[in-house]
Coordinates of C-alpha atoms in Angstrom, one line a residue:
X739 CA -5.2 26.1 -12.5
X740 CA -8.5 25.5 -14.5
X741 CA -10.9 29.2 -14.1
X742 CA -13.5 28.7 -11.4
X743 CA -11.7 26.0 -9.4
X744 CA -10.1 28.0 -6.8
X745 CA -13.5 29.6 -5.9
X746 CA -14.8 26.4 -6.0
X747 CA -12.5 25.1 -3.8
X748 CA -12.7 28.2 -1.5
X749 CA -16.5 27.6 -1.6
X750 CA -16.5 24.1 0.0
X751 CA -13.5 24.1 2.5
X752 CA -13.3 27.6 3.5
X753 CA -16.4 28.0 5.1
X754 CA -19.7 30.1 4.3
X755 CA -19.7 33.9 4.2
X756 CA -21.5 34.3 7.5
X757 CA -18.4 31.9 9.5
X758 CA -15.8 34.2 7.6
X759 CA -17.7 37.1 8.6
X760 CA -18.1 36.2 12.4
X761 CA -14.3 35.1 12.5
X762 CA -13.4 38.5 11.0
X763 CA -15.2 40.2 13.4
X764 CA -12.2 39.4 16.1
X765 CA -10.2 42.1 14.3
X766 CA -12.7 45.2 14.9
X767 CA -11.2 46.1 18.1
X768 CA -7.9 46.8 16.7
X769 CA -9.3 49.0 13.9
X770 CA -11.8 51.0 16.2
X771 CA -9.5 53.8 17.3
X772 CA -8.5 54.0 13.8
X773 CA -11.9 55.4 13.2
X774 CA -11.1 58.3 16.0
X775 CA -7.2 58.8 14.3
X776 CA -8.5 59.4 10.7
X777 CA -11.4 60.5 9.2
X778 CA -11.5 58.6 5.6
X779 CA -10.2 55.5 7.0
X780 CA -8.8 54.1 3.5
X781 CA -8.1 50.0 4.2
X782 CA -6.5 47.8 1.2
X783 CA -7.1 44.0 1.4
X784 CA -4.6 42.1 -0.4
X785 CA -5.9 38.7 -2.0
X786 CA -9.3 39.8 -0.9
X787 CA -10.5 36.5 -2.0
X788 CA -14.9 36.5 -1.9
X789 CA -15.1 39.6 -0.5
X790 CA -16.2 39.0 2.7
X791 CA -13.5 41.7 4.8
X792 CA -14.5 44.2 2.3
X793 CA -18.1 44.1 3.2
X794 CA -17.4 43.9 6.6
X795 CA -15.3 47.3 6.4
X796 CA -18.2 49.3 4.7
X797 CA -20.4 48.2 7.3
X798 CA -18.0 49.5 10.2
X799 CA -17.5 52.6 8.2
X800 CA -14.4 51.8 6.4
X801 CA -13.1 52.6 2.8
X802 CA -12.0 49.7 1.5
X803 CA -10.8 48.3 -1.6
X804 CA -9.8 44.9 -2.5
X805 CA -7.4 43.0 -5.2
X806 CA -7.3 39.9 -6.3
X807 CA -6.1 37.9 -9.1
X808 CA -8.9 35.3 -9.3
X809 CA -11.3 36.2 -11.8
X810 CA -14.0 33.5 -9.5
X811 CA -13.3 35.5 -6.4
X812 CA -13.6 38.9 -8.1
X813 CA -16.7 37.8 -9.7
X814 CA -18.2 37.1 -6.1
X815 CA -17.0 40.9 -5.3
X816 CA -19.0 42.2 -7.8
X817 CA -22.1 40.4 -7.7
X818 CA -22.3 42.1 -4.0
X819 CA -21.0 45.9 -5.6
X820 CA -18.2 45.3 -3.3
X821 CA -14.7 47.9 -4.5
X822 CA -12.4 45.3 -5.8
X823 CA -9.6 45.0 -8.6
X824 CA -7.8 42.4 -10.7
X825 CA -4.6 43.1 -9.5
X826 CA -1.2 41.5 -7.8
X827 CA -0.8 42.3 -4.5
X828 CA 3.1 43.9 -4.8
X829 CA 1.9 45.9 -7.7
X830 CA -0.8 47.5 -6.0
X831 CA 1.0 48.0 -2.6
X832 CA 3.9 49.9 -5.4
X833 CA 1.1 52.3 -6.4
X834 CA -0.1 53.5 -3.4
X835 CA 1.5 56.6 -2.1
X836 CA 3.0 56.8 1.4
X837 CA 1.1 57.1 4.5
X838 CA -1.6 56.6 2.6
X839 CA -3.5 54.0 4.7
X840 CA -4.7 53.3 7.8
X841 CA -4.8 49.3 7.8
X842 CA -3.1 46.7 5.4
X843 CA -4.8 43.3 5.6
X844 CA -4.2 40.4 4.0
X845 CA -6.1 36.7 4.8
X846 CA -4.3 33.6 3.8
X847 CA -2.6 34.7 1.2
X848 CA 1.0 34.9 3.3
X849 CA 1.2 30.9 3.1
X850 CA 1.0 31.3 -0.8
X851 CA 3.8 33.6 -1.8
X852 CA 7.4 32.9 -1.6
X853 CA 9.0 34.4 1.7
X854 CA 11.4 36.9 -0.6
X855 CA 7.9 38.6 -1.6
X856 CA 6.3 38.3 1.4
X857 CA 9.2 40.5 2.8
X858 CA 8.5 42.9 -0.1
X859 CA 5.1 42.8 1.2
X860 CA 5.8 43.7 4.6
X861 CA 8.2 46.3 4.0
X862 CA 5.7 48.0 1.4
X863 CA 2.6 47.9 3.8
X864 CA 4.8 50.0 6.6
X865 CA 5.5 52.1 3.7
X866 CA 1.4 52.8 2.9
X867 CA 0.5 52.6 6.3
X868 CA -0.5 56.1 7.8
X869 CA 1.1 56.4 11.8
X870 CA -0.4 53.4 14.0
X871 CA -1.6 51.9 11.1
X872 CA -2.3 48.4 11.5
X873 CA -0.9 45.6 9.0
X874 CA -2.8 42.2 9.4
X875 CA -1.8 39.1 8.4
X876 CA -3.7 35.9 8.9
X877 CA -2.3 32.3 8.6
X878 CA -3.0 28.4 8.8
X879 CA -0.9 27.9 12.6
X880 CA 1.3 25.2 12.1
X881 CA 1.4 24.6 16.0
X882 CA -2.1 22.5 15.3
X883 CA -1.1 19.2 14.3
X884 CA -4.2 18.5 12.2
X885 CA -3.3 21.7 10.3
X886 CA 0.7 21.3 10.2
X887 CA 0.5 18.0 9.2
X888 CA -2.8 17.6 6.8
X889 CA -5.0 20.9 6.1
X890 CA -2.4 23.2 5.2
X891 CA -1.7 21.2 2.3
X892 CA -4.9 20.2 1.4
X893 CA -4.9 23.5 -0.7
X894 CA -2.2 23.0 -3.8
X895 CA -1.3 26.9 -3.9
X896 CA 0.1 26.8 -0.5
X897 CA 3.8 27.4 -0.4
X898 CA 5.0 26.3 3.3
X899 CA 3.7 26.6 6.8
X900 CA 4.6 29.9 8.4
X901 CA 5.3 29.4 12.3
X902 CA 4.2 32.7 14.4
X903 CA 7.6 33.1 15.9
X904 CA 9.1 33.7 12.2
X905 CA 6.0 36.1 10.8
X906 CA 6.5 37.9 14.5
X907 CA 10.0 38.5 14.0
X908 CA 9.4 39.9 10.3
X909 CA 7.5 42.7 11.1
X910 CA 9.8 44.0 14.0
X911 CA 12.8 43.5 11.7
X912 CA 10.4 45.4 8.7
X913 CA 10.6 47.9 11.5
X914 CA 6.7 47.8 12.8
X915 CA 7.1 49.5 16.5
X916 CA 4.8 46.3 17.7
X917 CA 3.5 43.1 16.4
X918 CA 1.1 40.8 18.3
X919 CA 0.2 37.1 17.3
X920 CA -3.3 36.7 17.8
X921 CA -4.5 32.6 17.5
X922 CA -7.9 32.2 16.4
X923 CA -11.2 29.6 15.9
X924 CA -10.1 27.1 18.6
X925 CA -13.4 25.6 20.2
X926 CA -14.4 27.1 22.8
X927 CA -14.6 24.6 25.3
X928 CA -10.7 24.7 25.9
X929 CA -10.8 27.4 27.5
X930 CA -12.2 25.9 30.6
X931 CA -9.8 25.0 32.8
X932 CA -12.1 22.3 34.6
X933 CA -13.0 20.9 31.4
X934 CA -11.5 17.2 30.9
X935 CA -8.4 17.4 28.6
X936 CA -7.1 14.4 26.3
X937 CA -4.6 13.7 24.4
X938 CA -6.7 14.5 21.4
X939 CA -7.2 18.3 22.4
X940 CA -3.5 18.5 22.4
X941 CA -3.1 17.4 19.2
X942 CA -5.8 18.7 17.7
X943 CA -7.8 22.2 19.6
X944 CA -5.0 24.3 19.4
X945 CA -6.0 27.3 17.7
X946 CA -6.0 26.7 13.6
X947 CA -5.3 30.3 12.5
X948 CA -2.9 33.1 14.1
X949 CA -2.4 36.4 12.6
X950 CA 0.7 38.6 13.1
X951 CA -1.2 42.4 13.7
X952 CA 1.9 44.8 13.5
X953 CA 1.0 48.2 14.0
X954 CA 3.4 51.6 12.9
X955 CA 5.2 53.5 14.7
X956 CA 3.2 56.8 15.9
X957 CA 3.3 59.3 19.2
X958 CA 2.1 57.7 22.4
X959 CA -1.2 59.6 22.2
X960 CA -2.0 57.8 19.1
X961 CA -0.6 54.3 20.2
X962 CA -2.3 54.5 24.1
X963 CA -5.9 53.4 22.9
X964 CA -4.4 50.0 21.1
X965 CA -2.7 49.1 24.2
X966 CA -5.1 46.9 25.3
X967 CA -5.4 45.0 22.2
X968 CA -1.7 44.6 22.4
X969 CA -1.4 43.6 25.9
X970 CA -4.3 40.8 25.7
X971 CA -3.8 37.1 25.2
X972 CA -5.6 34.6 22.8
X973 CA -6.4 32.0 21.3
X974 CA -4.8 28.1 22.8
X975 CA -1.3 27.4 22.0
X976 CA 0.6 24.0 21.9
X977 CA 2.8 24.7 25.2
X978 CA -0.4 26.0 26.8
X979 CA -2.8 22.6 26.0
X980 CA 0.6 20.0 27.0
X981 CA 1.4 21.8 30.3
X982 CA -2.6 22.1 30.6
X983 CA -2.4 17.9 29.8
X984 CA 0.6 17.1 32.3
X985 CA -1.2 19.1 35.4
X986 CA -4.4 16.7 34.5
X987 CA -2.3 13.7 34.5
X988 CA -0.5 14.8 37.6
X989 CA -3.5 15.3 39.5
X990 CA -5.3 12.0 38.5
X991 CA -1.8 10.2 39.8
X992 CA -2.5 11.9 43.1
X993 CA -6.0 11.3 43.2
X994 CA -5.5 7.6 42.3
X995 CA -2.4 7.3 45.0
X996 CA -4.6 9.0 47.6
X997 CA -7.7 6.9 47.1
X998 CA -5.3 3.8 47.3
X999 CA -3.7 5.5 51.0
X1000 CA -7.2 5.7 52.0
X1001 CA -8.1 1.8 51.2
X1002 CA -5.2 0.7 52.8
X1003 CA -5.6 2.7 55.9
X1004 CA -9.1 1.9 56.3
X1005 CA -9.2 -1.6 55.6
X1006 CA -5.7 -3.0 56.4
X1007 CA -3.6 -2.7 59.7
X1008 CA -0.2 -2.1 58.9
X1009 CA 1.3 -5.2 60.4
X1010 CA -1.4 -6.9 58.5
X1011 CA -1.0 -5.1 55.2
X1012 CA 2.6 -6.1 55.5
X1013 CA 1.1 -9.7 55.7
X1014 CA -1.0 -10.2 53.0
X1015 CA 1.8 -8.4 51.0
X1016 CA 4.5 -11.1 52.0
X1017 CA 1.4 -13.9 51.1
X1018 CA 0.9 -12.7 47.5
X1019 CA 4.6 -12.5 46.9
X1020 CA 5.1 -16.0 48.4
X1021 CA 2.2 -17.3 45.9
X1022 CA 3.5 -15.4 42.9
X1023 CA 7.7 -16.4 43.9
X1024 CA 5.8 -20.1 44.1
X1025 CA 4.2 -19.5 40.6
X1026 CA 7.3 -18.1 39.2
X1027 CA 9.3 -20.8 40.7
X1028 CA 6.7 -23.8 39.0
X1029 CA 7.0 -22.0 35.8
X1030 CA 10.5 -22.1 35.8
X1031 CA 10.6 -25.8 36.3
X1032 CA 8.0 -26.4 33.6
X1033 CA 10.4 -24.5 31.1
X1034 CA 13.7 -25.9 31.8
X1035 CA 11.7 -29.8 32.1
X1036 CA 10.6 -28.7 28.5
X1037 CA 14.3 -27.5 27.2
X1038 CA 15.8 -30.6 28.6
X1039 CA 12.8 -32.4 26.6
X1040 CA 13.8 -30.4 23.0
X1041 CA 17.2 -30.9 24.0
X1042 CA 17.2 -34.7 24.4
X1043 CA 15.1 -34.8 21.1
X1044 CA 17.3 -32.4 18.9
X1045 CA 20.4 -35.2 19.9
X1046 CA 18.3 -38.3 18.8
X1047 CA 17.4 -36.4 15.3
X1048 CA 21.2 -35.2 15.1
X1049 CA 22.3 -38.7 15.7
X1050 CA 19.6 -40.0 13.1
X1051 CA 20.9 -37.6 10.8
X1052 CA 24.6 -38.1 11.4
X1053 CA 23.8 -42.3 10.1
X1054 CA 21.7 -41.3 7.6
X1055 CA 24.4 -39.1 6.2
X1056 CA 26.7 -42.5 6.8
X1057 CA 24.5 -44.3 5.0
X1058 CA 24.3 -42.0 2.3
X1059 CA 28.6 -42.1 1.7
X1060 CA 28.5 -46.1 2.2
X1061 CA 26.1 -46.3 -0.9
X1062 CA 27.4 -43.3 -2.7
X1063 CA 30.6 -45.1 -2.4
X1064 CA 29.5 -48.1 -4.0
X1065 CA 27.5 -46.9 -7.0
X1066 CA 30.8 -45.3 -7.6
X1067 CA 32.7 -48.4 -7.5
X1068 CA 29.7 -50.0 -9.6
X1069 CA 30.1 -47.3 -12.1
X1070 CA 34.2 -48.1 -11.8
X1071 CA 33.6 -51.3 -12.9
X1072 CA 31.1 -51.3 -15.9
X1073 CA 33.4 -48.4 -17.3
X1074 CA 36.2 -51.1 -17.2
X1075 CA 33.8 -53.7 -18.2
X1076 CA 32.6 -51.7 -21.7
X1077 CA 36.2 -50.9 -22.3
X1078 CA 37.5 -54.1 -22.2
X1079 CA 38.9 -56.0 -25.5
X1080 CA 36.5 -58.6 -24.6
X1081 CA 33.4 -56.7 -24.3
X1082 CA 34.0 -55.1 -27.8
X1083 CA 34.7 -58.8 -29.3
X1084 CA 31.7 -59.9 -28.0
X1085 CA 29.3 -57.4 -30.0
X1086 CA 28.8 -59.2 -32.8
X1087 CA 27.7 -62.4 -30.6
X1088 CA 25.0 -59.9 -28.5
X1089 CA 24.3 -58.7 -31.9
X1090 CA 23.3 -62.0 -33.3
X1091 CA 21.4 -63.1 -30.2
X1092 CA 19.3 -60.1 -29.6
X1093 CA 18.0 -61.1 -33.9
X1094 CA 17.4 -64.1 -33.0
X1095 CA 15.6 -63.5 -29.4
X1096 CA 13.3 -60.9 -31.3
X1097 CA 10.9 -63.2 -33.1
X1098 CA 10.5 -64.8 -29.6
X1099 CA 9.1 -61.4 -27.9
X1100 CA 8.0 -59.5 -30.7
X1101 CA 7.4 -62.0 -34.3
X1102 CA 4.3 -63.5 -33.6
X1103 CA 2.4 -60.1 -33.3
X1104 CA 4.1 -59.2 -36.3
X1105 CA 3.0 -62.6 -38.2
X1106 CA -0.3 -62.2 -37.1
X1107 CA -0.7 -59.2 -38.9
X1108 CA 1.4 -60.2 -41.7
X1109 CA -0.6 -63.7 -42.5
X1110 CA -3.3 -62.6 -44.0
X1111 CA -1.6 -60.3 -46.7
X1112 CA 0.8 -63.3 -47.0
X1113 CA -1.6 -65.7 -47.9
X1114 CA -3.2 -64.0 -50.0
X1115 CA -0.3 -62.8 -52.0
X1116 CA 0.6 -66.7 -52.1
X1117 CA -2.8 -67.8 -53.5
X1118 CA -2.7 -65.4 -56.4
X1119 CA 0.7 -67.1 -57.3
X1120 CA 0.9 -70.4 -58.5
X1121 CA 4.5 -71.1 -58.4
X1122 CA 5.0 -69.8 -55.2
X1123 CA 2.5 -71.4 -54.1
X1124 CA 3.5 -75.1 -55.2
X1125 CA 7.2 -74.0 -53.9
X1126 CA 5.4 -73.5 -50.2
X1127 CA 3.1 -76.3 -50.3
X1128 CA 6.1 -79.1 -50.9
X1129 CA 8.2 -77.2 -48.1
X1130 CA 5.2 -77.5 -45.7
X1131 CA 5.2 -80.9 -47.1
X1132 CA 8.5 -82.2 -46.4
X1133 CA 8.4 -79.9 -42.8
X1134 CA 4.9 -81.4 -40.6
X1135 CA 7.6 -79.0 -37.8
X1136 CA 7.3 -76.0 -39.5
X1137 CA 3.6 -76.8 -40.2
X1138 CA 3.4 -76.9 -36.7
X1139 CA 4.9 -73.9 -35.8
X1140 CA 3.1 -71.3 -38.0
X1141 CA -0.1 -73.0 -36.9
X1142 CA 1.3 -72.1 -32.8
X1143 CA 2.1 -68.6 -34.2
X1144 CA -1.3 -67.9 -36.1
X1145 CA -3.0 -69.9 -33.8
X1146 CA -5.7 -70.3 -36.4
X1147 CA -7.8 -72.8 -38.8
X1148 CA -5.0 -75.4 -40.3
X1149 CA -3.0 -74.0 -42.3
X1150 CA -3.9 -75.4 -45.9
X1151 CA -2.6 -73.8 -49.8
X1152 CA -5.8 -76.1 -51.9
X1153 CA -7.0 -73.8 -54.2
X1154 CA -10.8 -73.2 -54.2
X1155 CA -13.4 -73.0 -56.6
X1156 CA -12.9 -69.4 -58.8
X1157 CA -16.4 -67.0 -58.6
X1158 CA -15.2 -65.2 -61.8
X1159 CA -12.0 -63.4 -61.2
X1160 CA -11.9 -63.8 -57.4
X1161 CA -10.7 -66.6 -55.4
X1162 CA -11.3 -67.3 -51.9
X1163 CA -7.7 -66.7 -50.5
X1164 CA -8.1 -65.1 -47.3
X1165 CA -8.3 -61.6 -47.1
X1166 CA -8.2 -58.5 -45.1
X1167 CA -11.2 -56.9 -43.7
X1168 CA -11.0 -54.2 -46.7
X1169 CA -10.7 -57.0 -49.4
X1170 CA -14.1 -59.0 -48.2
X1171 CA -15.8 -55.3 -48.1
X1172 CA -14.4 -55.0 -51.7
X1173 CA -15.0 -58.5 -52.5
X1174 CA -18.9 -58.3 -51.9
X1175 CA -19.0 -54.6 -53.3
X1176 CA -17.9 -56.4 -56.6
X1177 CA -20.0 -59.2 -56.5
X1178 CA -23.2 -57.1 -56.0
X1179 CA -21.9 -55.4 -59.1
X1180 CA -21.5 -58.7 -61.1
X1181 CA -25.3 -59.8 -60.7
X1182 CA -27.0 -56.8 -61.0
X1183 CA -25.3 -56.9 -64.5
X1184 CA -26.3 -60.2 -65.3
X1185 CA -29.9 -59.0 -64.3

């Protein structure tokens, strides 16, 4: 853990030094007859945190000295000159010789340490402790649901809740001649019996700190003056705020059935109670009854429905096999068809057909763009050209024909006049831009 952070943390959720002082305060009583046993009064405060028990002890006239093992805390301590060392809290029980105390204290610092040293810890404090010394261990109470179930763990050195029974039980079995669990910092406003009680006070205003105060055996002379202390009660405990809760419920039940006694015998005759009693359960049988009918009218409704859709279904799915069926008989037969010796005989015939359908659907887009390349490939060659010119000749059909295809200006091979060395063939859109490119070339060279 980063230096600083646990006093920081102390700082904001443990409260100022003047609550921590007031709280402590509830422990004086127990120490005051020390003060009449011994005359030094030496007290050791283990974990003593910001010093705020240590001041409090030189104040009642205590000897106190504190250890710690946060340097943050122990800073705090000496800014105020309060007696404190950097120290662990086994090792400085261990040094201490016996019956060398008259109180052991130690504030929330049980909840941190594994049990197997917090029974070290125990057993070395009865060890120090002078005769009706006092041990005093303080806690988070785990019987506060807020605190068992979210605060305790809100600090990240805690090591598991503690219930009072269990710390009890240690020091008698340490061998402490008594132990008392004393619950603390519950608001005080639970303490009134009269005082409305919720459900939230019983989950959340039971005390939210105990401490287990065991005190060593000594002669009854020097016990008689704690007996007080021993024999009172504090703090609010679980049982005490859920039996409180139940009495409250039971008495609002009997306050609610007795107001309802007193309606009925002061407005209503019995005879006529009985009445209107018979009345509203006529009306609400009635209602009951009309409700019913509305259901089961509706079920018989969904039910006659659901049979027409299932019997739509059911000839949809018949009509589904009927033309499943035939696709595969379809499927049957062109297999048989395309296997056949006559099918594969035939190829050459659907072969021949489909070249010449083609020109039909598809040639006279094709000429279109042919022509002009053709023509002009035909101008620029005279042979060809007297070959095509006597078969257009002999053929006025064929004439004809390409005309319907190109469905253009006559067809016609004359030969124009020549402009140098280009003819007037017809040409593509590129060869006129060429053609005039060239010819603007030819006169500005004459010029």
């Amino acid at each position: 853990m980063n230096a600083g952070f646990y006093r920081a943390f102390e700082d904001r959720y443990r409260g100022s030094r003047e609550t921590i002082t007031q709280r402590l305060q509830a422990y004086l009583p127990f120490l005051e007859p020390l003060k009449a046993l011994y005359a030094d009064c030496p007290v050791l405060d283990l974990g003593c945190g910001r010093g705020e028990w240590l001041e409090l002890m030189v104040r009642e006239g205590f000897s106190p000295l504190g250890v710690d093992l946060d340097d943050g805390m122990l800073e705090a301590c000496e800014a105020l000159k309060l007696p404190a060392n950097k120290d662990d809290v086994l090792s400085a029980l261990r040094k201490l010789p016996d019956n060398s105390q008259v109180a052991v204290s130690g504030f929330h610092i049980a909840e941190h340490l594994p049990f197997a040293v917090l029974q070290e810890l125990v057993a070395e404090s009865l060890r120090v402790l002078r005769p009706a010394g006092l041990l005093i261990l303080e806690t988070p109470n785990a019987e506060n649901v807020t605190v068992g179930t979210n605060n305790f763990y809100l600090d990240p050195t805690h090591e598991q809740p503690l219930p009072s029974l269990l710390m009890s039980f240690l020091a008698d079995y340490s061998g402490f001649a008594r132990a008392k669990i004393v619950r603390l910092q519950e608001p005080p406003e639970v303490h009134d019996e009269q005082a409305p009680l919720g459900v939230l006070n019983v989950l959340f205003s039971v005390s939210p700190d105990y401490a287990v105060v065991a005190q060593k055996a000594a002669s009854p002379s020097q016990l008689q003056p704690f007996d007080d202390m021993f024999e009172a009660a504090y703090g609010i405990s679980l049982d005490q705020l859920a039996h409180r809760y139940d009495r409250a419920i039971d008495r609002r039940f009997a306050e609610l059935h007795n107001t309802v006694e007193t309606v009925r015998a002061t407005f209503f005759e019995p005879a006529e109670f009985q009445r209107i009693m018979a009345e509203v359960q006529a009306q609400q049988t009635h209602q009951l009854l009309v409700i019913q009918d509305r259901y089961q009218t509706a079920l018989n409704d969904l039910q006659q429905q659901f049979g027409a859709v299932q019997q739509e279904r059911n000839v949809a799915l018949e009509n589904c096999h009927h033309h499943f069926q035939r696709a595969q008989a379809v499927e049957q037969q062109l297999q048989a068809m395309l296997a056949s010796t006559s099918w594969r005989v035939s190829a050459p015939l659907r072969l021949i057909g489909r070249v010449l359908y083609w020109p039909s659907r598809h040639g006279k887009a094709a000429l279109r763009r042919v022509a002009p390349h053709a023509r002009l490939w035909v101008e620029r060659r005279p042979a060809v050209k007297r070959l095509v010119l006597a078969a257009l000749h002999r053929s006025p059909w064929l004439t004809q024909q390409i005309r319907r295809v190109l469905a253009t200006e006559p067809v016609t091979m004359a030969s124009d006049p020549q402009h140098g060395v280009i003819d007037h063939a017809p040409l593509t859109p590129r060869g006129r831009s060429i053609e005039s490119a060239l010819s603007e070339a030819m006169i500005k060279s004459k010029h």
